[in-house]
PDB file of N, CA and C in Angstrom:
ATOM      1  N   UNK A   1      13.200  -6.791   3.423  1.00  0.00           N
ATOM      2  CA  UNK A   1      13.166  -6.970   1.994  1.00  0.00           C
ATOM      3  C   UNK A   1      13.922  -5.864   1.263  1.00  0.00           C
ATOM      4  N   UNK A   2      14.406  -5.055   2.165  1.00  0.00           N
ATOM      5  CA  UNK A   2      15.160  -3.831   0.908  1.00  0.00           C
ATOM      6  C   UNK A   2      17.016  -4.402   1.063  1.00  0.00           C
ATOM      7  N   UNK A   3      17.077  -3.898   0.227  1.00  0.00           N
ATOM      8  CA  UNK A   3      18.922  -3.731  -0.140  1.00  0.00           C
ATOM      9  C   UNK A   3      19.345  -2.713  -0.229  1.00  0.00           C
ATOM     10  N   UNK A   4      20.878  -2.853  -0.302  1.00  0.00           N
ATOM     11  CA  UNK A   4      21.212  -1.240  -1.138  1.00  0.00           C
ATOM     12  C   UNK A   4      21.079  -1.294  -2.268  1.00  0.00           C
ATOM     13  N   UNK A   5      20.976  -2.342  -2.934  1.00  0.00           N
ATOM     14  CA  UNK A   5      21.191  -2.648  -4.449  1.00  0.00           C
ATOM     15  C   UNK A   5      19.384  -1.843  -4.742  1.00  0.00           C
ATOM     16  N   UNK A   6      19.809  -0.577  -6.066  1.00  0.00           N
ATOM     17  CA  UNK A   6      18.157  -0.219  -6.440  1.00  0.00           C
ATOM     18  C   UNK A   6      18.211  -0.986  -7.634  1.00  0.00           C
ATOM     19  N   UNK A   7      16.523  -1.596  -7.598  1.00  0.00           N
ATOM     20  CA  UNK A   7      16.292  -2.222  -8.941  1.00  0.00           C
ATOM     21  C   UNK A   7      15.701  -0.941  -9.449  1.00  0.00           C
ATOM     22  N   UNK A   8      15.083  -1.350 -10.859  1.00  0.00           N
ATOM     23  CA  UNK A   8      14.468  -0.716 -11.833  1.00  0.00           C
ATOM     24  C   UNK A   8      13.673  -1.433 -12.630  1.00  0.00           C
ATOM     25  N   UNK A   9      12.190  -1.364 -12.554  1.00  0.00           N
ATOM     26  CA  UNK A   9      11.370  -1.810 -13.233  1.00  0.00           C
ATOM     27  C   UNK A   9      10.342  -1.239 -14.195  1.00  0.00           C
ATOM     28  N   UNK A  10      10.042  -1.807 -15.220  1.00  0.00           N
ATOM     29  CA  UNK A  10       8.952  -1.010 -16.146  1.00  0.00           C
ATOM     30  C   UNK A  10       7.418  -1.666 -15.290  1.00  0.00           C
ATOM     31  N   UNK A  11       6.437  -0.626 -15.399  1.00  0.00           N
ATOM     32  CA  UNK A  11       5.146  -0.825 -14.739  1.00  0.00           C
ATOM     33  C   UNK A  11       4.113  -0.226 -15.433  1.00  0.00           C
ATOM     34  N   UNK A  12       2.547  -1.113 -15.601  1.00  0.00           N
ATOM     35  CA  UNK A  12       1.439  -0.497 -16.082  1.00  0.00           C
ATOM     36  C   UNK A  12       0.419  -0.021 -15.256  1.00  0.00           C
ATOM     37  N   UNK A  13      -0.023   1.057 -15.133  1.00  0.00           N
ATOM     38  CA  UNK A  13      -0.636   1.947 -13.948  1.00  0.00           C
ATOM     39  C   UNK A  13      -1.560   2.548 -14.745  1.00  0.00           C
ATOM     40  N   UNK A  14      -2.450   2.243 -15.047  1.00  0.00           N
ATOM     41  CA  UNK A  14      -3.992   2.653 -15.880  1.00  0.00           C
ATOM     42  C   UNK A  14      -3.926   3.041 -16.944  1.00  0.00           C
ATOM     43  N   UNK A  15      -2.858   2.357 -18.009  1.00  0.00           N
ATOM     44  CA  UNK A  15      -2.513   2.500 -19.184  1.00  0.00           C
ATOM     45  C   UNK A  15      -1.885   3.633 -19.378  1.00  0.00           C
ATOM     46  N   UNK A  16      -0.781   3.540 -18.717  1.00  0.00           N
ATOM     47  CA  UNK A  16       0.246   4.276 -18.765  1.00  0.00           C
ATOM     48  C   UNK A  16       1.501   3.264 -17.986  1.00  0.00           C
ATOM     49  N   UNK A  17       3.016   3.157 -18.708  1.00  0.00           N
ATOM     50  CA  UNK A  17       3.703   3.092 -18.231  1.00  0.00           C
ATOM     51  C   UNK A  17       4.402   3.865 -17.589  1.00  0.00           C
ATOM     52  N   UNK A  18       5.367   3.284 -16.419  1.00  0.00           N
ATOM     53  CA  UNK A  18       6.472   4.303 -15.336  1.00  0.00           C
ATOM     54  C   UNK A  18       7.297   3.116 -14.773  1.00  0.00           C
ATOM     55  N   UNK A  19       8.284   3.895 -15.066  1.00  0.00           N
ATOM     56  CA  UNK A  19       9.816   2.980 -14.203  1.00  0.00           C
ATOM     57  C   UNK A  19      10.002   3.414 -13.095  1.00  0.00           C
ATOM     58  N   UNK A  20       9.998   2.840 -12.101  1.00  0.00           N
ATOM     59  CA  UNK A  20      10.417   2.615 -11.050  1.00  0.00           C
ATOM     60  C   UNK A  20      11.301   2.357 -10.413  1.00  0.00           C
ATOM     61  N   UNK A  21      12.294   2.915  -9.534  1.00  0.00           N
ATOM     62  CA  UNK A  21      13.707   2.458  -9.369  1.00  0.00           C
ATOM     63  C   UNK A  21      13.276   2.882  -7.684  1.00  0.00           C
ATOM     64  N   UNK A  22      14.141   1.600  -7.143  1.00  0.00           N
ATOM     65  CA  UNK A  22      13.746   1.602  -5.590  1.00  0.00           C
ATOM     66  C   UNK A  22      14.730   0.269  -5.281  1.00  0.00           C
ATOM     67  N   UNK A  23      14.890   0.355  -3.969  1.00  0.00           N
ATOM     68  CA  UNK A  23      15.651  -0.807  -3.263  1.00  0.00           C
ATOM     69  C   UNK A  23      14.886  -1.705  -2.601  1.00  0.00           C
ATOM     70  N   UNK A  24      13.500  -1.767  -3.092  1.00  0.00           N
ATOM     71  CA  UNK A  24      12.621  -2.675  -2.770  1.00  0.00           C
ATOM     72  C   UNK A  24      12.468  -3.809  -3.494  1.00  0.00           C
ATOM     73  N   UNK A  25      12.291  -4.598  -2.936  1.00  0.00           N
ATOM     74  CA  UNK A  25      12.304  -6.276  -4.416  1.00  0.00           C
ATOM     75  C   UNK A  25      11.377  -5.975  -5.253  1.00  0.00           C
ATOM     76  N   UNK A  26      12.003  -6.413  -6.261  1.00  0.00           N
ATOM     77  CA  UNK A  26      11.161  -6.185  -7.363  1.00  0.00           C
ATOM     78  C   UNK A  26      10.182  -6.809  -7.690  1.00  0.00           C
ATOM     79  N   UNK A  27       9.853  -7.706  -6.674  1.00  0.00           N
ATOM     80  CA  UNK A  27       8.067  -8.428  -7.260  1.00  0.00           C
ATOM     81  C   UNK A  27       7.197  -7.273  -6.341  1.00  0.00           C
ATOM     82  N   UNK A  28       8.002  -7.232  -5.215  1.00  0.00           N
ATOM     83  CA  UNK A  28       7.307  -6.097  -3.836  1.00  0.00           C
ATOM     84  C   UNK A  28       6.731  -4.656  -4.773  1.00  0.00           C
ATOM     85  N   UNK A  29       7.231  -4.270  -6.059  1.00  0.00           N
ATOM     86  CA  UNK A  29       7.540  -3.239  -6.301  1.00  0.00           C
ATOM     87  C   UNK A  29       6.005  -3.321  -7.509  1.00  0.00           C
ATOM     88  N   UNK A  30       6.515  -4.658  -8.019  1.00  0.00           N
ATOM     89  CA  UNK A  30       5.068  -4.725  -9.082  1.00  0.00           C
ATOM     90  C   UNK A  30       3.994  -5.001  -8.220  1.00  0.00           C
ATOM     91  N   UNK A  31       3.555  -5.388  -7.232  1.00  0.00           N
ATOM     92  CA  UNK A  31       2.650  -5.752  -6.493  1.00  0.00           C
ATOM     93  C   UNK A  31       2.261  -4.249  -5.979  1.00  0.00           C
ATOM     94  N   UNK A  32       2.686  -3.060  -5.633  1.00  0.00           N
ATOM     95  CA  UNK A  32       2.216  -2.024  -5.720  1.00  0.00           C
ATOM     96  C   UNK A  32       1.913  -1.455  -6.450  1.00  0.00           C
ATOM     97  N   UNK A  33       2.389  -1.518  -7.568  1.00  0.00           N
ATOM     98  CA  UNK A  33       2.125  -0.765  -8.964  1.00  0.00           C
ATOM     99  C   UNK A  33       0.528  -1.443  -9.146  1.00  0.00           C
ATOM    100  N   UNK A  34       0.344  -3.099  -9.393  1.00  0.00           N
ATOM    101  CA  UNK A  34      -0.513  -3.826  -8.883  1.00  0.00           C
ATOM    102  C   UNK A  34      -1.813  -3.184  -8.029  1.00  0.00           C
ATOM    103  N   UNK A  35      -1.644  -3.109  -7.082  1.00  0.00           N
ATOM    104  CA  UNK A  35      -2.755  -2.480  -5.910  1.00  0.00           C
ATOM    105  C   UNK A  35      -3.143  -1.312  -6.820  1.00  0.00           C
ATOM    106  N   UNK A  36      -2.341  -0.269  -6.896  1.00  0.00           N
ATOM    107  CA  UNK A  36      -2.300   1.045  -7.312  1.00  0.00           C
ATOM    108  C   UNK A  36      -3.436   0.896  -8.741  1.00  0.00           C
ATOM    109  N   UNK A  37      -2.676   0.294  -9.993  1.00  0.00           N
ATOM    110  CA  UNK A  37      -3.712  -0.236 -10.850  1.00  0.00           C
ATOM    111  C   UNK A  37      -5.001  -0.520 -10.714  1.00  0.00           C
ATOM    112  N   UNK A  38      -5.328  -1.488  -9.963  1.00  0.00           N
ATOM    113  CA  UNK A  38      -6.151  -1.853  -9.649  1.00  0.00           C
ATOM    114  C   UNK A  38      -7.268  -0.792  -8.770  1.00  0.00           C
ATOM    115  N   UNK A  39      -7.024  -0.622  -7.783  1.00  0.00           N
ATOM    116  CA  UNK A  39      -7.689   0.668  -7.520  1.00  0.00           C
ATOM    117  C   UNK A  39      -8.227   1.868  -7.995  1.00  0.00           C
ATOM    118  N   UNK A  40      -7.398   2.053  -9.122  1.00  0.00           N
ATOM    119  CA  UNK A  40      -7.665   3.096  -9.935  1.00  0.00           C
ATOM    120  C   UNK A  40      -8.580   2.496 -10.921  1.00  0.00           C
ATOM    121  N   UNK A  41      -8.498   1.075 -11.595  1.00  0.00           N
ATOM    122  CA  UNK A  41      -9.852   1.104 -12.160  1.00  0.00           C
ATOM    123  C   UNK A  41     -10.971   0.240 -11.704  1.00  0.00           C
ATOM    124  N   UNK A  42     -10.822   0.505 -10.406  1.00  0.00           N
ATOM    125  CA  UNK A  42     -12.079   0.434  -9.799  1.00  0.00           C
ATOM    126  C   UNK A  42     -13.257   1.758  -9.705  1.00  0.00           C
ATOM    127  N   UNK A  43     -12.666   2.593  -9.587  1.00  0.00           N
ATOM    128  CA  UNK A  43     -13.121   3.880  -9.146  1.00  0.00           C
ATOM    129  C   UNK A  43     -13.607   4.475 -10.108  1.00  0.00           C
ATOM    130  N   UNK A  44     -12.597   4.391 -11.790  1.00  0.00           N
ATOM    131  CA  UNK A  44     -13.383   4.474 -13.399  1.00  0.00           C
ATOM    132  C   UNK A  44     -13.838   3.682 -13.755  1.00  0.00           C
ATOM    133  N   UNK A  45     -14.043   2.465 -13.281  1.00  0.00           N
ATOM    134  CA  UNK A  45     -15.429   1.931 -13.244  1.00  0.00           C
ATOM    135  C   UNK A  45     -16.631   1.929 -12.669  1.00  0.00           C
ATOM    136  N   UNK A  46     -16.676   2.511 -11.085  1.00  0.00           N
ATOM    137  CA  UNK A  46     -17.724   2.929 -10.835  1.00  0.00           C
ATOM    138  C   UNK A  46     -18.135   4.500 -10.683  1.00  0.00           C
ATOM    139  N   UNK A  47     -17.410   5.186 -11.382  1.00  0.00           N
ATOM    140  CA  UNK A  47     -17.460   6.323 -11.793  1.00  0.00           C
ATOM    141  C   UNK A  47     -16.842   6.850 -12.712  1.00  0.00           C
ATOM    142  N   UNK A  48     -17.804   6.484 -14.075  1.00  0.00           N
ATOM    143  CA  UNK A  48     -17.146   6.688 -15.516  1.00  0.00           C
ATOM    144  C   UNK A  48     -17.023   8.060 -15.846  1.00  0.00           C
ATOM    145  N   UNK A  49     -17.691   9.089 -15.366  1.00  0.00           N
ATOM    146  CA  UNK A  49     -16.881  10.184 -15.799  1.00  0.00           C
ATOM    147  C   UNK A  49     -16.474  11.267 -15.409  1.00  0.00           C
ATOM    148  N   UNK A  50     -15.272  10.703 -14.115  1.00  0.00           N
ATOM    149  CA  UNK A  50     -14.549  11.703 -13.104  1.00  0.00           C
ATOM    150  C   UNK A  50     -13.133  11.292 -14.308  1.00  0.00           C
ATOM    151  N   UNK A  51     -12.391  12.662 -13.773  1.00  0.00           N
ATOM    152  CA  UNK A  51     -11.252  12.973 -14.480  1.00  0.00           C
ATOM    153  C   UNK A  51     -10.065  11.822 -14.064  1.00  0.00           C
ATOM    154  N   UNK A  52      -9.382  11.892 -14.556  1.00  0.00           N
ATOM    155  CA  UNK A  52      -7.899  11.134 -14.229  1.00  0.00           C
ATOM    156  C   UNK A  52      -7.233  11.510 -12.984  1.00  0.00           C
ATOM    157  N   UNK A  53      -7.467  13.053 -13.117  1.00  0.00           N
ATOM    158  CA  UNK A  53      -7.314  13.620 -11.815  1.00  0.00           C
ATOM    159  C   UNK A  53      -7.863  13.340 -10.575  1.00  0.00           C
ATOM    160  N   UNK A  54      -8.887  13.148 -10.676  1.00  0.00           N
ATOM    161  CA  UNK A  54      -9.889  12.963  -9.521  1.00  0.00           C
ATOM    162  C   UNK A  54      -9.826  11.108  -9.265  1.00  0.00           C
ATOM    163  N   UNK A  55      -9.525  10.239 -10.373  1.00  0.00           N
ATOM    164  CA  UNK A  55      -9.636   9.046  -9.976  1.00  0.00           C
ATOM    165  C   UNK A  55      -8.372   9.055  -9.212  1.00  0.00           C
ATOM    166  N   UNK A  56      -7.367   9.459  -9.287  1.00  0.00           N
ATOM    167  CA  UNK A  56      -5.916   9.397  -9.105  1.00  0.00           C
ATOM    168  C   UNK A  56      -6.216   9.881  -7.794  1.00  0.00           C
ATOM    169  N   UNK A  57      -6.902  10.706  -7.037  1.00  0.00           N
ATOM    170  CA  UNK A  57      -6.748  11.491  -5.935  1.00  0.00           C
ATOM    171  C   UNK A  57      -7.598  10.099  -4.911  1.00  0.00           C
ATOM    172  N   UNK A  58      -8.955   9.931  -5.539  1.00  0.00           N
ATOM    173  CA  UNK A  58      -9.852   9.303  -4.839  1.00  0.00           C
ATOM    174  C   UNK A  58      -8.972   7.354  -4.600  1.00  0.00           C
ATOM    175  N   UNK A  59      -8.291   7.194  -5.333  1.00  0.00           N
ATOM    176  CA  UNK A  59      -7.544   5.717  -5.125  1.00  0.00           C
ATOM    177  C   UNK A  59      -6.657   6.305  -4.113  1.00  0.00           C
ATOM    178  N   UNK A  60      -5.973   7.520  -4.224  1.00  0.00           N
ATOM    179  CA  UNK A  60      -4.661   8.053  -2.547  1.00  0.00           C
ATOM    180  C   UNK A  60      -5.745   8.098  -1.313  1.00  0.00           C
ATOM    181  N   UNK A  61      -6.828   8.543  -1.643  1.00  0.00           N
ATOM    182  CA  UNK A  61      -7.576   8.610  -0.719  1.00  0.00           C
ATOM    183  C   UNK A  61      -8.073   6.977  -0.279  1.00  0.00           C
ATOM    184  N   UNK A  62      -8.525   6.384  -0.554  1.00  0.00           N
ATOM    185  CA  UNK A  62      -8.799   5.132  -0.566  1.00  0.00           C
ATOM    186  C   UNK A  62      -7.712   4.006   0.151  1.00  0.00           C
ATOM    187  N   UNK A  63      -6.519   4.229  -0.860  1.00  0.00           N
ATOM    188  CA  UNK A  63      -5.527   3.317   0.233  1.00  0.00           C
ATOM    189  C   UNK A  63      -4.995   4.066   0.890  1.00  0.00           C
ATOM    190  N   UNK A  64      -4.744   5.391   1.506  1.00  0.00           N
ATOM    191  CA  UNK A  64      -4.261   5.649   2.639  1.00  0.00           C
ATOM    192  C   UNK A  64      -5.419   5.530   4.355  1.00  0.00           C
ATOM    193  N   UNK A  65      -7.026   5.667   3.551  1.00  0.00           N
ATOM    194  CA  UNK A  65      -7.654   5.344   4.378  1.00  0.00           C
ATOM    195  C   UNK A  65      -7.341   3.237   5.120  1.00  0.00           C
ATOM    196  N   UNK A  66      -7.244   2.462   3.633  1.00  0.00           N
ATOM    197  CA  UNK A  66      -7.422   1.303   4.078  1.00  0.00           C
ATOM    198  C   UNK A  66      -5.596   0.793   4.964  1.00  0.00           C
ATOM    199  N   UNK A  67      -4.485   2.146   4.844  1.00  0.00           N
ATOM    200  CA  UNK A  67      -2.941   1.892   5.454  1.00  0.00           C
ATOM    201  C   UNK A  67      -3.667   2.139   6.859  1.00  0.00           C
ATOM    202  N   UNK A  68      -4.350   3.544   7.393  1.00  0.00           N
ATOM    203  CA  UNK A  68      -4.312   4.020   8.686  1.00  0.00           C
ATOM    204  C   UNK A  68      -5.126   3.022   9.477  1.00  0.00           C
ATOM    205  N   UNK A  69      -6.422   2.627   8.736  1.00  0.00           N
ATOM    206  CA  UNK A  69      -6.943   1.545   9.293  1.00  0.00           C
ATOM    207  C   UNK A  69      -6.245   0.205   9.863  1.00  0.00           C
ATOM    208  N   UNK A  70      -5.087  -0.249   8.899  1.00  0.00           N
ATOM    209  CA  UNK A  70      -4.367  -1.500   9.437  1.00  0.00           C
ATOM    210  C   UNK A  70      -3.159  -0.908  10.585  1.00  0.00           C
ATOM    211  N   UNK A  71      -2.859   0.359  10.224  1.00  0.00           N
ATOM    212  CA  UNK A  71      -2.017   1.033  11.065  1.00  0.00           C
ATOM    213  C   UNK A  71      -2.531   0.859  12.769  1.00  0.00           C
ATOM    214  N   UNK A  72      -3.780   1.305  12.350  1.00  0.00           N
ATOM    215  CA  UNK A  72      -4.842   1.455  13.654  1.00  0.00           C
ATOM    216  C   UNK A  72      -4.558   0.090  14.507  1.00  0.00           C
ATOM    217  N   UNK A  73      -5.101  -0.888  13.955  1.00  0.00           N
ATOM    218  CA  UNK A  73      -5.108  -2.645  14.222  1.00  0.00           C
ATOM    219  C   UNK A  73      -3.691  -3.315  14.941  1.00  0.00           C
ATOM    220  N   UNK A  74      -2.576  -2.695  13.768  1.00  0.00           N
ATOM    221  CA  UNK A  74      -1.281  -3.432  13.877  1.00  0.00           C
ATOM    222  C   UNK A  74      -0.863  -2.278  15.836  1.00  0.00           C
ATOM    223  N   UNK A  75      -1.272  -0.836  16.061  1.00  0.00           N
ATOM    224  CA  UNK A  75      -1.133  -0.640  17.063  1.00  0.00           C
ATOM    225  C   UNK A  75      -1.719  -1.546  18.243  1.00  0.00           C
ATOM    226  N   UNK A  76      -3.163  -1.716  18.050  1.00  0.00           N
ATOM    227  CA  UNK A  76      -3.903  -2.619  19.045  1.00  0.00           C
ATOM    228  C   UNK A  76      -3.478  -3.668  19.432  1.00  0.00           C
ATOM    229  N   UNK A  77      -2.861  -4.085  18.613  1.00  0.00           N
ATOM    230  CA  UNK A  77      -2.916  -5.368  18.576  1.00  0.00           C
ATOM    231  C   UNK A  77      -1.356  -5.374  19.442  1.00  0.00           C
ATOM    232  N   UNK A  78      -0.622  -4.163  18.701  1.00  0.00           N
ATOM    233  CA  UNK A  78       1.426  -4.569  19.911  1.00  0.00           C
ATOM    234  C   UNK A  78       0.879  -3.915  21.142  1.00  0.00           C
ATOM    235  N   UNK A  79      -0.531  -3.405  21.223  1.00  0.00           N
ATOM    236  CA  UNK A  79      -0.753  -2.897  22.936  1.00  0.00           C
ATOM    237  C   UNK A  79      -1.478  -4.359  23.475  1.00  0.00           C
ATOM    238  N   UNK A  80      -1.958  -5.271  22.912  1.00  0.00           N
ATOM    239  CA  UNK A  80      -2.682  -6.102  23.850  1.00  0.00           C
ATOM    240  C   UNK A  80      -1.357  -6.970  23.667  1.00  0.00           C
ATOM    241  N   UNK A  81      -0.337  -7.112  22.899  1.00  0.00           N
ATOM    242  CA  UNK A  81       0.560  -8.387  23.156  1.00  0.00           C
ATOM    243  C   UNK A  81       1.250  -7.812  24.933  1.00  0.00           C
ATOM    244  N   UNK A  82       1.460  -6.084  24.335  1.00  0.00           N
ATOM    245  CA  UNK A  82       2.171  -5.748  25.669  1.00  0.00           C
ATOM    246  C   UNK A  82       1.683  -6.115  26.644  1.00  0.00           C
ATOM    247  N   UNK A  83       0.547  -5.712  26.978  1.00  0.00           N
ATOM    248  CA  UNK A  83      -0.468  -6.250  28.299  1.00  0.00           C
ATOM    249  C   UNK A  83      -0.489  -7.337  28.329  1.00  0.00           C
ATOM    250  N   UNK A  84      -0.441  -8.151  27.432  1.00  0.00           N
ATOM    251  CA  UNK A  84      -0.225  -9.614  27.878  1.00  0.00           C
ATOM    252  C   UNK A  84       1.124 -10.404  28.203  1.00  0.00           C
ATOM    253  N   UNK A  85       2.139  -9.669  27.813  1.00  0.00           N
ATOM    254  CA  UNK A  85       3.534  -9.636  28.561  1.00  0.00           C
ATOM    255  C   UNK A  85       3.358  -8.809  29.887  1.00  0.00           C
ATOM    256  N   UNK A  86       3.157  -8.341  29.827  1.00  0.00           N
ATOM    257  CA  UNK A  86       2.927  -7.867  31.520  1.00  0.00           C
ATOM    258  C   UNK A  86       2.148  -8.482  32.353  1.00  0.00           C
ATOM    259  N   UNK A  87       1.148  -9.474  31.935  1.00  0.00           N
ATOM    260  CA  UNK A  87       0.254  -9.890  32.437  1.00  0.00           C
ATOM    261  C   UNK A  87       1.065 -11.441  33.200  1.00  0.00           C
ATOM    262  N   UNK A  88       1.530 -11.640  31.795  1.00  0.00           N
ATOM    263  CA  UNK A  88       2.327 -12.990  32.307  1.00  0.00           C
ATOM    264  C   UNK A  88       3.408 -12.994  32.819  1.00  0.00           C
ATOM    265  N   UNK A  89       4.198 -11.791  33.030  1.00  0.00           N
ATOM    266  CA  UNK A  89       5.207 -11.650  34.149  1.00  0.00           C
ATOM    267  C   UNK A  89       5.103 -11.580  35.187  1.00  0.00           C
ATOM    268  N   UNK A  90       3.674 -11.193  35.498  1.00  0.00           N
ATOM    269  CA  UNK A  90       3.036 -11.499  37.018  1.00  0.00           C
ATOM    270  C   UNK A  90       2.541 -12.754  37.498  1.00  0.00           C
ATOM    271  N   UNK A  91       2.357 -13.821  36.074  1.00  0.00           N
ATOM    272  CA  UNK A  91       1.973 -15.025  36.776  1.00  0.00           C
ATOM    273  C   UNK A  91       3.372 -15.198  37.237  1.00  0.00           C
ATOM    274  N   UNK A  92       4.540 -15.011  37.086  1.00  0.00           N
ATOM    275  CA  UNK A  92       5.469 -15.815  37.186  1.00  0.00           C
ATOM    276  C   UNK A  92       5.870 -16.090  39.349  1.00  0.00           C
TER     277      UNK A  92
END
C-alpha cells in the first residue's frame, strides 16, 4: 500500500487537528489517526481526570501492548505454517 508519491492529510486526534504527510494511502492514514482518536477517548472517559499527558502516554501504551500481542500471534502462527511445510514434505 505505500508509494513514493507522499500524500498529505488534515486529521482530528482528540480535538486537535494535525497534517500528516506520509506515503501511506490516505484512507490507511485516517484509519490511524482513527484508532489513535479513539483510544485516547476511551481512556478520558474512563479516567476523567488524568492529564493529556498521561492519556496520550497510556493510549502508546495500550496499542503498542495490543501491536506486540498480534506481533506475538502473526510469529506463531509463520512457525506452525513452517512446521507444517516441513511436515508435508515428508509426506511426499
Amino acid at each position: 500500500m505505500r508509494s513514493d508519491r507522499r500524500h498529505r492529510i488534515e486529521v482530528n486526534i482528540f480535538g486537535e487537528e494535525y497534517t500528516l504527510k506520509s506515503s501511506s494511502n490516505p484512507e490507511h492514514m485516517k484509519k490511524v489517526a482513527s484508532v489513535v482518536d479513539e483510544t485516547m477517548n476511551k481512556i478520558a472517559e474512563s479516567k476523567p481526570r488524568i492529564s493529556l499527558h498521561q492519556i496520550a502516554v497510556l493510549a502508546a501504551l495500550n496499542l503498542a501492548d495490543e501491536y506486540l500481542k498480534l506481533e506475538d500471534e502473526h510469529t506463531d502462527l509463520l512457525e506452525m505454517l513452517d512446521e507444517k511445510g516441513e511436515t508435508d514434505k515428508g509426506d511426499n
